[in-house]
Amino acid sequence: MRVPLSWLREYVDLPATETGRDVQAKLIEVGLEVETVEQLGAGLKGPLVVGKVLTIEELEGFKKPIRFCTVDVGTANGTGEPQEIVCGARNFQVGDKVVVVLPGAVLPGDFAIAARKTYGKTSHGMICSGDELGMGDDGSGGIIVLPPEHEAGTDAIELLELVDEVLDIAVTPDRGYALSMRGVARETAIAYGLPLRDPALLDVPAPNSFGYPVKIADPIGCDRFTARTVTGLQPEARSPIWLQRRLQKVGMRPISLAVDITNYVMMELGQPLHAYDRSRIQGTIGVRRAEQGEKFTTLDGTKRVLDAGDLVITDDRGPIGLAGVMGGANTEIADSETDPETGQVRGTTEVVVEAAHFDAISIARTARRHKLASEASKRFERGVDPQAAAAAAQRTVDLLVLLAGGSAEAGVTEVIAPTAPRTITMPADHPDKVAGVAYGRETVVRRLQEVGCDVYGQDDLTVTVPSWRPDLAEPNDLAEEVIRLEGYENLPSTLPKPPAGRGLTERQRLHRRVGRALAGAGYVESLSYPFIGEGVFDQLALEADDPNRRVVKLVNPLSDEEPALRTTLLPGLLSALRRNDGRGSHDLALFETGLVFHPQDEAKIAGRLPVDRRPTDEEIASLTAALPVQPRHAAVVLAGAREQAGWWGKGRPADWADAVEAARTIAREAGVELIVDQGQYGPWHPGRCAELKVVVDGDIVSVGHAGELHPRVVKAFGVPARTCAMELDLDRLEQARDGELRAPRISTFPVATQDVALVVDKEVPAAVVEYYLRGGAGELLESIRLFDVFEGEQIGEGKKSLAYALRFRAADRTLTVDEASAARDAAVALAAERTGAVLRGA
């Protein structure tokens, strides 16, 4: 909501010295989000005056039409002589009043004006358009043409109200009343402790039987409908400058007088209105639900197919308006036209003004269904004051009579569905308990009365909520009003005191350690949305029966293109990688830890939890059982250089081994020995893919994969060639842990090193051989390291030699050669039994 300070001052007598920044600070204190204060006319310097066009000479021989004009600017130029100006605009003629900027002036954007020679003539100034003066689009498509009553030489800066301050307020969904000058003025009056001149306090005639006939078929969708008729409008009447400028300042484009007035009243009072051309309405105005498939053309010229849930305004022919959203083209106010033969101006001369109150949810659904957000729907779906409808209609009628020369008919139609005032019962000390501050009853009552509530009672207050605050529905809402008006900054800051021994769980500590370890290894954390489209599985080259293709779909997704919850972290990480690479960051290492979601084998429906008591353990368990399976995964993606080149060396690109090492880093933090085996799965290159395994309860289970991505996957996601990735299941990894993590005991006794070279088939992974060597060596083995891989004729066809360094150490003694050799022989024996390994040279 854009709020011009000059307009705001009409309702609140702000001190003359108060600037937009001062008002911004005050409104922020009472809880409004004032994002910016725009300084209109900043840097503008005159002379900028009204001019009358005396002559126009068309200049020939140029690529575009050029006119040489003489303009009467009074005595503003110091001589009283006509000002000679070159102009390319075509929307004015001799005798028109225009806005002229003279040499020496400065326009917004630090655009200095001086006499200059152009198109063979000297132009002493410029005839201005709205954009050149920072006014925005006025709909003319050219320079500003002023009404004829303004004298040449009049100061245009003051006339056009070019210097002002505009507050831009981000209105939250629960503060719909702030989408009007009336609502913002009320908050300003409260913030400054000043009285409010409520623009809705008008003398409104009582409804009678002479008004335009209206029939409401859906009183739930429309609980109030006011109709007023104005006749004798002058089609040639234009919106005055002050009205146009106020609409421009709040971000609306002037259209025609009748439409501008309805928009003006909407911005002033917050009540959307619509004006129908009375001559184009046939019969009674009605409000009903649309028939399924019914067709209707809105003011924007779009033919729409209506839904049975849409609320429509009708006459005897059918729909004439999409209630609370947009009017229909079949009753649109006609543009004024001049008959070229008679000179008579034709246009709308009679209007029916609609001021109604519609159901917020119905309007919100219609606007989203038709993708048709309007200023009216924005207000209705956030809550409009139903009591303001009659005042808004009266204000519109008054302005039509004043500015368009119309006559208000005596008939007043007002259809109202009976409703009772909303009341809330609240202990007087409830805000004190919520805020932890002793406000006292008097403060609570005063603050609630300031926002428009009627308050009765002593210890227990009965609060009648004002009609313009539909967001006040329970005691906590009232407590919030008291707290925000007393000042959030005055709330004490109290740190919670958690009971001893209730820190992070072991699982939470593991997740934090994993994040720190990956960050320490040079990875940058990237958080992505958990929503995916099912087409991403084709991009990942997953098999048709892959379990990851079974997804949990959302009933109301944020995007129809991503209706499912992710089953893998890779799509989000690869999208982040592509985005950063496209912006010039080519050396990337990203990681993410987060939940993935898999559907239950048997779908369950969650029961509703009670709100009047704490749910039982059984109720919570049944709710949890209905949730999808949600394991936590960790994943990394790499591209570009893993080690930068410099004086220290050549550097190297990221490769599959880095992805595997990231998995080992995570496993070390979990205290788990990771088995790295050759694998083949979906997005990874079949020859450069490692399957990651751990031992859980004696069984070897797969926890993920790592390696280089397949070229087809790289192309599908648009990421750099040779991109590598890793993903593993942290929950499975945690299951492989053997009790609590314990710090290693440091032995003071010497190490005994034994080397062993084993010949195995080429297909046997070195990690598998290492796993069985470790298992056979027993507790004396401190570490094992593969230091050589050899293939050649000496080994034999289809064979390879794996050389390992085994380090043995005891915690309580120096090992003998026989003890170290026995441990080595036991390790070799188990590896030979399980993998067919043979000692080299044996």
GROMACS .gro file of N, CA and C in nm, residues 447-585:
model
  417
  447ARG      N    1  -0.587   0.076   2.514
  447ARG     CA    2  -0.532   0.033   2.385
  447ARG      C    3  -0.637  -0.035   2.298
  448LEU      N    4  -0.723  -0.116   2.358
  448LEU     CA    5  -0.827  -0.181   2.280
  448LEU      C    6  -0.929  -0.079   2.228
  449GLN      N    7  -0.957   0.021   2.307
  449GLN     CA    8  -1.048   0.126   2.260
  449GLN      C    9  -0.986   0.206   2.147
  450GLU      N   10  -0.854   0.224   2.149
  450GLU     CA   11  -0.788   0.298   2.042
  450GLU      C   12  -0.801   0.228   1.907
  451VAL      N   13  -0.804   0.094   1.907
  451VAL     CA   14  -0.818   0.023   1.780
  451VAL      C   15  -0.964   0.008   1.740
  452GLY      N   16  -1.056   0.063   1.822
  452GLY     CA   17  -1.197   0.065   1.784
  452GLY      C   18  -1.284  -0.032   1.858
  453CYS      N   19  -1.232  -0.099   1.961
  453CYS     CA   20  -1.312  -0.196   2.036
  453CYS      C   21  -1.396  -0.125   2.142
  454ASP      N   22  -1.512  -0.184   2.171
  454ASP     CA   23  -1.592  -0.145   2.287
  454ASP      C   24  -1.562  -0.245   2.397
  455VAL      N   25  -1.524  -0.193   2.516
  455VAL     CA   26  -1.477  -0.281   2.623
  455VAL      C   27  -1.562  -0.257   2.748
  456TYR      N   28  -1.608  -0.369   2.807
  456TYR     CA   29  -1.686  -0.364   2.931
  456TYR      C   30  -1.632  -0.468   3.027
  457GLY      N   31  -1.655  -0.444   3.156
  457GLY     CA   32  -1.616  -0.540   3.257
  457GLY      C   33  -1.495  -0.495   3.336
  458GLN      N   34  -1.470  -0.568   3.446
  458GLN     CA   35  -1.357  -0.538   3.534
  458GLN      C   36  -1.249  -0.645   3.522
  459ASP      N   37  -1.261  -0.753   3.599
  459ASP     CA   38  -1.159  -0.859   3.592
  459ASP      C   39  -1.169  -0.937   3.462
  460ASP      N   40  -1.292  -0.962   3.417
  460ASP     CA   41  -1.314  -1.027   3.288
  460ASP      C   42  -1.374  -0.923   3.193
  461LEU      N   43  -1.303  -0.902   3.082
  461LEU     CA   44  -1.346  -0.800   2.986
  461LEU      C   45  -1.430  -0.862   2.875
  462THR      N   46  -1.537  -0.796   2.840
  462THR     CA   47  -1.616  -0.832   2.723
  462THR      C   48  -1.584  -0.729   2.615
  463VAL      N   49  -1.522  -0.776   2.507
  463VAL     CA   50  -1.470  -0.687   2.403
  463VAL      C   51  -1.551  -0.707   2.275
  464THR      N   52  -1.613  -0.599   2.229
  464THR     CA   53  -1.683  -0.601   2.100
  464THR      C   54  -1.586  -0.553   1.992
  465VAL      N   55  -1.560  -0.639   1.896
  465VAL     CA   56  -1.458  -0.612   1.794
  465VAL      C   57  -1.515  -0.519   1.688
  466PRO      N   58  -1.438  -0.419   1.642
  466PRO     CA   59  -1.487  -0.330   1.535
  466PRO      C   60  -1.503  -0.405   1.404
  467SER      N   61  -1.593  -0.357   1.322
  467SER     CA   62  -1.625  -0.427   1.197
  467SER      C   63  -1.508  -0.432   1.101
  468TRP      N   64  -1.414  -0.338   1.113
  468TRP     CA   65  -1.301  -0.334   1.019
  468TRP      C   66  -1.184  -0.422   1.062
  469ARG      N   67  -1.201  -0.499   1.172
  469ARG     CA   68  -1.092  -0.586   1.218
  469ARG      C   69  -1.136  -0.732   1.224
  470PRO      N   70  -1.159  -0.797   1.110
  470PRO     CA   71  -1.198  -0.938   1.112
  470PRO      C   72  -1.088  -1.031   1.162
  471ASP      N   73  -0.966  -0.979   1.175
  471ASP     CA   74  -0.856  -1.062   1.223
  471ASP      C   75  -0.857  -1.081   1.373
  472LEU      N   76  -0.939  -1.003   1.446
  472LEU     CA   77  -0.946  -1.017   1.591
  472LEU      C   78  -1.053  -1.120   1.624
  473ALA      N   79  -1.009  -1.241   1.661
  473ALA     CA   80  -1.104  -1.351   1.681
  473ALA      C   81  -1.092  -1.420   1.816
  474GLU      N   82  -0.984  -1.397   1.890
  474GLU     CA   83  -0.966  -1.467   2.018
  474GLU      C   84  -0.882  -1.380   2.111
  475PRO      N   85  -0.874  -1.416   2.238
  475PRO     CA   86  -0.800  -1.333   2.334
  475PRO      C   87  -0.656  -1.304   2.296
  476ASN      N   88  -0.589  -1.401   2.234
  476ASN     CA   89  -0.449  -1.378   2.197
  476ASN      C   90  -0.436  -1.267   2.093
  477ASP      N   91  -0.537  -1.255   2.004
  477ASP     CA   92  -0.535  -1.146   1.906
  477ASP      C   93  -0.544  -1.011   1.976
  478LEU      N   94  -0.630  -1.004   2.079
  478LEU     CA   95  -0.643  -0.879   2.154
  478LEU      C   96  -0.515  -0.850   2.231
  479ALA      N   97  -0.455  -0.955   2.286
  479ALA     CA   98  -0.329  -0.936   2.358
  479ALA      C   99  -0.221  -0.882   2.264
  480GLU      N  100  -0.220  -0.930   2.141
  480GLU     CA  101  -0.121  -0.882   2.044
  480GLU      C  102  -0.140  -0.733   2.015
  481GLU      N  103  -0.267  -0.688   2.009
  481GLU     CA  104  -0.291  -0.547   1.984
  481GLU      C  105  -0.234  -0.462   2.097
  482VAL      N  106  -0.256  -0.505   2.221
  482VAL     CA  107  -0.204  -0.430   2.335
  482VAL      C  108  -0.051  -0.428   2.331
  483ILE      N  109   0.008  -0.543   2.304
  483ILE     CA  110   0.154  -0.554   2.307
  483ILE      C  111   0.218  -0.469   2.198
  484ARG      N  112   0.163  -0.474   2.077
  484ARG     CA  113   0.227  -0.398   1.967
  484ARG      C  114   0.213  -0.247   1.988
  485LEU      N  115   0.099  -0.203   2.044
  485LEU     CA  116   0.081  -0.060   2.065
  485LEU      C  117   0.163  -0.009   2.184
  486GLU      N  118   0.187  -0.096   2.279
  486GLU     CA  119   0.275  -0.059   2.391
  486GLU      C  120   0.422  -0.066   2.351
  487GLY      N  121   0.449  -0.133   2.239
  487GLY     CA  122   0.587  -0.136   2.186
  487GLY      C  123   0.655  -0.269   2.207
  488TYR      N  124   0.682  -0.337   2.094
  488TYR     CA  125   0.756  -0.463   2.104
  488TYR      C  126   0.894  -0.441   2.166
  489GLU      N  127   0.949  -0.321   2.141
  489GLU     CA  128   1.084  -0.294   2.193
  489GLU      C  129   1.086  -0.285   2.345
  490ASN      N  130   0.969  -0.272   2.407
  490ASN     CA  131   0.963  -0.262   2.552
  490ASN      C  132   0.946  -0.397   2.620
  491LEU      N  133   0.936  -0.504   2.542
  491LEU     CA  134   0.924  -0.637   2.602
  491LEU      C  135   1.059  -0.679   2.659
  492PRO      N  136   1.059  -0.737   2.778
  492PRO     CA  137   1.187  -0.781   2.836
  492PRO      C  138   1.243  -0.901   2.761
  493SER      N  139   1.374  -0.909   2.760
  493SER     CA  140   1.442  -1.021   2.695
  493SER      C  141   1.482  -1.121   2.802
  494THR      N  142   1.422  -1.238   2.800
  494THR     CA  143   1.449  -1.340   2.901
  494THR      C  144   1.492  -1.468   2.832
  495LEU      N  145   1.610  -1.515   2.862
  495LEU     CA  146   1.658  -1.639   2.803
  495LEU      C  147   1.596  -1.759   2.873
  496PRO      N  148   1.555  -1.859   2.796
  496PRO     CA  149   1.498  -1.979   2.860
  496PRO      C  150   1.606  -2.054   2.936
  497LYS      N  151   1.564  -2.128   3.039
  497LYS     CA  152   1.656  -2.208   3.120
  497LYS      C  153   1.621  -2.354   3.103
  498PRO      N  154   1.690  -2.422   3.013
  498PRO     CA  155   1.657  -2.563   2.990
  498PRO      C  156   1.700  -2.648   3.109
  499PRO      N  157   1.626  -2.754   3.139
  499PRO     CA  158   1.666  -2.845   3.247
  499PRO      C  159   1.798  -2.911   3.214
  500ALA      N  160   1.874  -2.943   3.315
  500ALA     CA  161   2.004  -3.006   3.295
  500ALA      C  162   1.987  -3.142   3.228
  501GLY      N  163   2.082  -3.175   3.139
  501GLY     CA  164   2.080  -3.306   3.076
  501GLY      C  165   1.988  -3.317   2.956
  502ARG      N  166   1.931  -3.206   2.911
  502ARG     CA  167   1.840  -3.213   2.798
  502ARG      C  168   1.897  -3.134   2.679
  503GLY      N  169   2.020  -3.162   2.647
  503GLY     CA  170   2.081  -3.096   2.532
  503GLY      C  171   2.047  -3.170   2.404
  504LEU      N  172   2.137  -3.164   2.306
  504LEU     CA  173   2.114  -3.231   2.180
  504LEU      C  174   2.120  -3.382   2.198
  505THR      N  175   2.039  -3.450   2.119
  505THR     CA  176   2.046  -3.596   2.118
  505THR      C  177   2.171  -3.639   2.044
  506GLU      N  178   2.207  -3.765   2.058
  506GLU     CA  179   2.324  -3.816   1.988
  506GLU      C  180   2.305  -3.807   1.837
  507ARG      N  181   2.180  -3.828   1.791
  507ARG     CA  182   2.152  -3.817   1.648
  507ARG      C  183   2.171  -3.674   1.599
  508GLN      N  184   2.125  -3.576   1.678
  508GLN     CA  185   2.142  -3.437   1.640
  508GLN      C  186   2.290  -3.398   1.638
  509ARG      N  187   2.366  -3.449   1.736
  509ARG     CA  188   2.509  -3.418   1.738
  509ARG      C  189   2.580  -3.477   1.616
  510LEU      N  190   2.536  -3.596   1.575
  510LEU     CA  191   2.596  -3.656   1.456
  510LEU      C  192   2.571  -3.570   1.333
  511HIS      N  193   2.448  -3.523   1.318
  511HIS     CA  194   2.416  -3.440   1.201
  511HIS      C  195   2.499  -3.312   1.201
  512ARG      N  196   2.519  -3.254   1.317
  512ARG     CA  197   2.601  -3.133   1.324
  512ARG      C  198   2.747  -3.163   1.293
  513ARG      N  199   2.796  -3.276   1.342
  513ARG     CA  200   2.935  -3.312   1.315
  513ARG      C  201   2.957  -3.335   1.166
  514VAL      N  202   2.858  -3.398   1.102
  514VAL     CA  203   2.869  -3.423   0.958
  514VAL      C  204   2.876  -3.291   0.882
  515GLY      N  205   2.789  -3.196   0.919
  515GLY     CA  206   2.792  -3.067   0.852
  515GLY      C  207   2.923  -2.995   0.871
  516ARG      N  208   2.975  -2.997   0.994
  516ARG     CA  209   3.102  -2.930   1.021
  516ARG      C  210   3.217  -2.997   0.947
  517ALA      N  211   3.214  -3.130   0.941
  517ALA     CA  212   3.323  -3.202   0.875
  517ALA      C  213   3.324  -3.173   0.725
  518LEU      N  214   3.207  -3.171   0.662
  518LEU     CA  215   3.202  -3.142   0.519
  518LEU      C  216   3.241  -2.997   0.491
  519ALA      N  217   3.196  -2.906   0.578
  519ALA     CA  218   3.236  -2.766   0.562
  519ALA      C  219   3.387  -2.753   0.577
  520GLY      N  220   3.443  -2.826   0.673
  520GLY     CA  221   3.588  -2.822   0.692
  520GLY      C  222   3.664  -2.881   0.575
  521ALA      N  223   3.599  -2.970   0.499
  521ALA     CA  224   3.663  -3.031   0.383
  521ALA      C  225   3.646  -2.945   0.258
  522GLY      N  226   3.586  -2.826   0.274
  522GLY     CA  227   3.577  -2.734   0.161
  522GLY      C  228   3.443  -2.732   0.091
  523TYR      N  229   3.343  -2.797   0.147
  523TYR     CA  230   3.209  -2.797   0.085
  523TYR      C  231   3.127  -2.681   0.142
  524VAL      N  232   3.038  -2.629   0.059
  524VAL     CA  233   2.948  -2.521   0.098
  524VAL      C  234   2.807  -2.578   0.107
  525GLU      N  235   2.740  -2.551   0.219
  525GLU     CA  236   2.605  -2.606   0.239
  525GLU      C  237   2.505  -2.532   0.150
  526SER      N  238   2.419  -2.610   0.086
  526SER     CA  239   2.312  -2.555   0.002
  526SER      C  240   2.181  -2.616   0.047
  527LEU      N  241   2.083  -2.530   0.078
  527LEU     CA  242   1.951  -2.578   0.120
  527LEU      C  243   1.855  -2.563   0.004
  528SER      N  244   1.786  -2.669  -0.031
  528SER     CA  245   1.694  -2.666  -0.145
  528SER      C  246   1.554  -2.703  -0.100
  529TYR      N  247   1.456  -2.667  -0.181
  529TYR     CA  248   1.317  -2.702  -0.152
  529TYR      C  249   1.299  -2.854  -0.163
  530PRO      N  250   1.213  -2.912  -0.080
  530PRO     CA  251   1.195  -3.058  -0.083
  530PRO      C  252   1.093  -3.103  -0.186
  531PHE      N  253   1.061  -3.018  -0.285
  531PHE     CA  254   0.957  -3.051  -0.382
  531PHE      C  255   1.021  -3.082  -0.517
  532ILE      N  256   0.968  -3.183  -0.585
  532ILE     CA  257   1.021  -3.223  -0.715
  532ILE      C  258   0.907  -3.259  -0.808
  533GLY      N  259   0.935  -3.259  -0.937
  533GLY     CA  260   0.845  -3.314  -1.036
  533GLY      C  261   0.892  -3.453  -1.073
  534GLU      N  262   0.800  -3.539  -1.110
  534GLU     CA  263   0.838  -3.679  -1.136
  534GLU      C  264   0.925  -3.694  -1.260
  535GLY      N  265   0.927  -3.591  -1.345
  535GLY     CA  266   1.014  -3.597  -1.462
  535GLY      C  267   1.162  -3.599  -1.426
  536VAL      N  268   1.195  -3.560  -1.304
  536VAL     CA  269   1.336  -3.555  -1.264
  536VAL      C  270   1.396  -3.695  -1.258
  537PHE      N  271   1.311  -3.798  -1.236
  537PHE     CA  272   1.364  -3.934  -1.229
  537PHE      C  273   1.412  -3.982  -1.365
  538ASP      N  274   1.348  -3.934  -1.472
  538ASP     CA  275   1.399  -3.966  -1.605
  538ASP      C  276   1.532  -3.898  -1.629
  539GLN      N  277   1.546  -3.775  -1.579
  539GLN     CA  278   1.674  -3.706  -1.592
  539GLN      C  279   1.784  -3.778  -1.515
  540LEU      N  280   1.747  -3.843  -1.403
  540LEU     CA  281   1.845  -3.918  -1.323
  540LEU      C  282   1.867  -4.059  -1.377
  541ALA      N  283   1.795  -4.096  -1.485
  541ALA     CA  284   1.811  -4.227  -1.549
  541ALA      C  285   1.781  -4.341  -1.455
  542LEU      N  286   1.680  -4.326  -1.369
  542LEU     CA  287   1.641  -4.434  -1.279
  542LEU      C  288   1.557  -4.537  -1.353
  543GLU      N  289   1.571  -4.663  -1.313
  543GLU     CA  290   1.492  -4.769  -1.374
  543GLU      C  291   1.343  -4.748  -1.344
  544ALA      N  292   1.257  -4.806  -1.427
  544ALA     CA  293   1.113  -4.788  -1.412
  544ALA      C  294   1.062  -4.840  -1.279
  545ASP      N  295   1.127  -4.946  -1.225
  545ASP     CA  296   1.082  -5.005  -1.099
  545ASP      C  297   1.166  -4.960  -0.980
  546ASP      N  298   1.244  -4.853  -0.998
  546ASP     CA  299   1.329  -4.805  -0.889
  546ASP      C  300   1.242  -4.756  -0.773
  547PRO      N  301   1.273  -4.794  -0.650
  547PRO     CA  302   1.192  -4.750  -0.534
  547PRO      C  303   1.185  -4.599  -0.520
  548ASN      N  304   1.287  -4.530  -0.567
  548ASN     CA  305   1.286  -4.383  -0.554
  548ASN      C  306   1.182  -4.316  -0.644
  549ARG      N  307   1.125  -4.392  -0.738
  549ARG     CA  308   1.019  -4.336  -0.821
  549ARG      C  309   0.885  -4.333  -0.750
  550ARG      N  310   0.871  -4.404  -0.640
  550ARG     CA  311   0.747  -4.400  -0.562
  550ARG      C  312   0.752  -4.277  -0.472
  551VAL      N  313   0.661  -4.184  -0.493
  551VAL     CA  314   0.668  -4.055  -0.425
  551VAL      C  315   0.542  -4.029  -0.344
  552VAL      N  316   0.556  -3.935  -0.251
  552VAL     CA  317   0.443  -3.882  -0.176
  552VAL      C  318   0.400  -3.753  -0.244
  553LYS      N  319   0.275  -3.748  -0.291
  553LYS     CA  320   0.227  -3.629  -0.361
  553LYS      C  321   0.147  -3.540  -0.267
  554LEU      N  322   0.163  -3.408  -0.287
  554LEU     CA  323   0.093  -3.310  -0.206
  554LEU      C  324  -0.045  -3.281  -0.264
  555VAL      N  325  -0.141  -3.260  -0.176
  555VAL     CA  326  -0.275  -3.225  -0.221
  555VAL      C  327  -0.279  -3.082  -0.275
  556ASN      N  328  -0.205  -2.992  -0.209
  556ASN     CA  329  -0.203  -2.851  -0.250
  556ASN      C  330  -0.060  -2.804  -0.271
  557PRO      N  331   0.006  -2.849  -0.378
  557PRO     CA  332   0.147  -2.811  -0.399
  557PRO      C  333   0.160  -2.663  -0.429
  558LEU      N  334   0.277  -2.608  -0.394
  558LEU     CA  335   0.306  -2.469  -0.427
  558LEU      C  336   0.315  -2.449  -0.578
  559SER      N  337   0.361  -2.553  -0.646
  559SER     CA  338   0.373  -2.546  -0.792
  559SER      C  339   0.320  -2.675  -0.851
  560ASP      N  340   0.236  -2.663  -0.955
  560ASP     CA  341   0.185  -2.783  -1.021
  560ASP      C  342   0.296  -2.861  -1.089
  561GLU      N  343   0.408  -2.797  -1.117
  561GLU     CA  344   0.519  -2.865  -1.182
  561GLU      C  345   0.601  -2.947  -1.083
  562GLU      N  346   0.587  -2.921  -0.953
  562GLU     CA  347   0.661  -2.995  -0.851
  562GLU      C  348   0.564  -3.039  -0.741
  563PRO      N  349   0.480  -3.138  -0.771
  563PRO     CA  350   0.376  -3.176  -0.675
  563PRO      C  351   0.418  -3.283  -0.575
  564ALA      N  352   0.540  -3.335  -0.585
  564ALA     CA  353   0.581  -3.448  -0.502
  564ALA      C  354   0.694  -3.409  -0.408
  565LEU      N  355   0.709  -3.488  -0.301
  565LEU     CA  356   0.821  -3.470  -0.207
  565LEU      C  357   0.940  -3.551  -0.256
  566ARG      N  358   1.058  -3.499  -0.235
  566ARG     CA  359   1.179  -3.560  -0.290
  566ARG      C  360   1.209  -3.695  -0.226
  567THR      N  361   1.267  -3.783  -0.305
  567THR     CA  362   1.317  -3.911  -0.255
  567THR      C  363   1.469  -3.915  -0.262
  568THR      N  364   1.530  -3.812  -0.313
  568THR     CA  365   1.675  -3.800  -0.322
  568THR      C  366   1.712  -3.652  -0.315
  569LEU      N  367   1.832  -3.623  -0.264
  569LEU     CA  368   1.877  -3.485  -0.251
  569LEU      C  369   1.944  -3.433  -0.378
  570LEU      N  370   1.972  -3.521  -0.473
  570LEU     CA  371   2.053  -3.481  -0.588
  570LEU      C  372   1.988  -3.375  -0.678
  571PRO      N  373   1.856  -3.383  -0.707
  571PRO     CA  374   1.800  -3.279  -0.796
  571PRO      C  375   1.819  -3.137  -0.745
  572GLY      N  376   1.796  -3.117  -0.615
  572GLY     CA  377   1.814  -2.983  -0.559
  572GLY      C  378   1.958  -2.937  -0.564
  573LEU      N  379   2.051  -3.027  -0.533
  573LEU     CA  380   2.193  -2.990  -0.536
  573LEU      C  381   2.241  -2.964  -0.678
  574LEU      N  382   2.196  -3.045  -0.772
  574LEU     CA  383   2.239  -3.023  -0.910
  574LEU      C  384   2.180  -2.894  -0.966
  575SER      N  385   2.059  -2.858  -0.925
  575SER     CA  386   2.002  -2.730  -0.968
  575SER      C  387   2.084  -2.614  -0.913
  576ALA      N  388   2.126  -2.624  -0.785
  576ALA     CA  389   2.209  -2.520  -0.725
  576ALA      C  390   2.344  -2.512  -0.795
  577LEU      N  391   2.399  -2.628  -0.831
  577LEU     CA  392   2.527  -2.631  -0.902
  577LEU      C  393   2.513  -2.563  -1.038
  578ARG      N  394   2.405  -2.596  -1.111
  578ARG     CA  395   2.385  -2.535  -1.243
  578ARG      C  396   2.369  -2.383  -1.231
  579ARG      N  397   2.292  -2.338  -1.131
  579ARG     CA  398   2.267  -2.195  -1.114
  579ARG      C  399   2.399  -2.121  -1.085
  580ASN      N  400   2.480  -2.175  -0.997
  580ASN     CA  401   2.606  -2.109  -0.963
  580ASN      C  402   2.705  -2.114  -1.078
  581ASP      N  403   2.708  -2.226  -1.150
  581ASP     CA  404   2.798  -2.235  -1.265
  581ASP      C  405   2.756  -2.136  -1.372
  582GLY      N  406   2.626  -2.118  -1.391
  582GLY     CA  407   2.578  -2.022  -1.490
  582GLY      C  408   2.609  -1.879  -1.454
  583ARG      N  409   2.635  -1.853  -1.325
  583ARG     CA  410   2.667  -1.717  -1.280
  583ARG      C  411   2.816  -1.695  -1.263
  584GLY      N  412   2.896  -1.787  -1.318
  584GLY     CA  413   3.039  -1.763  -1.323
  584GLY      C  414   3.121  -1.832  -1.217
  585SER      N  415   3.059  -1.907  -1.125
  585SER     CA  416   3.136  -1.982  -1.025
  585SER      C  417   3.151  -2.125  -1.075
   0.00000   0.00000   0.00000
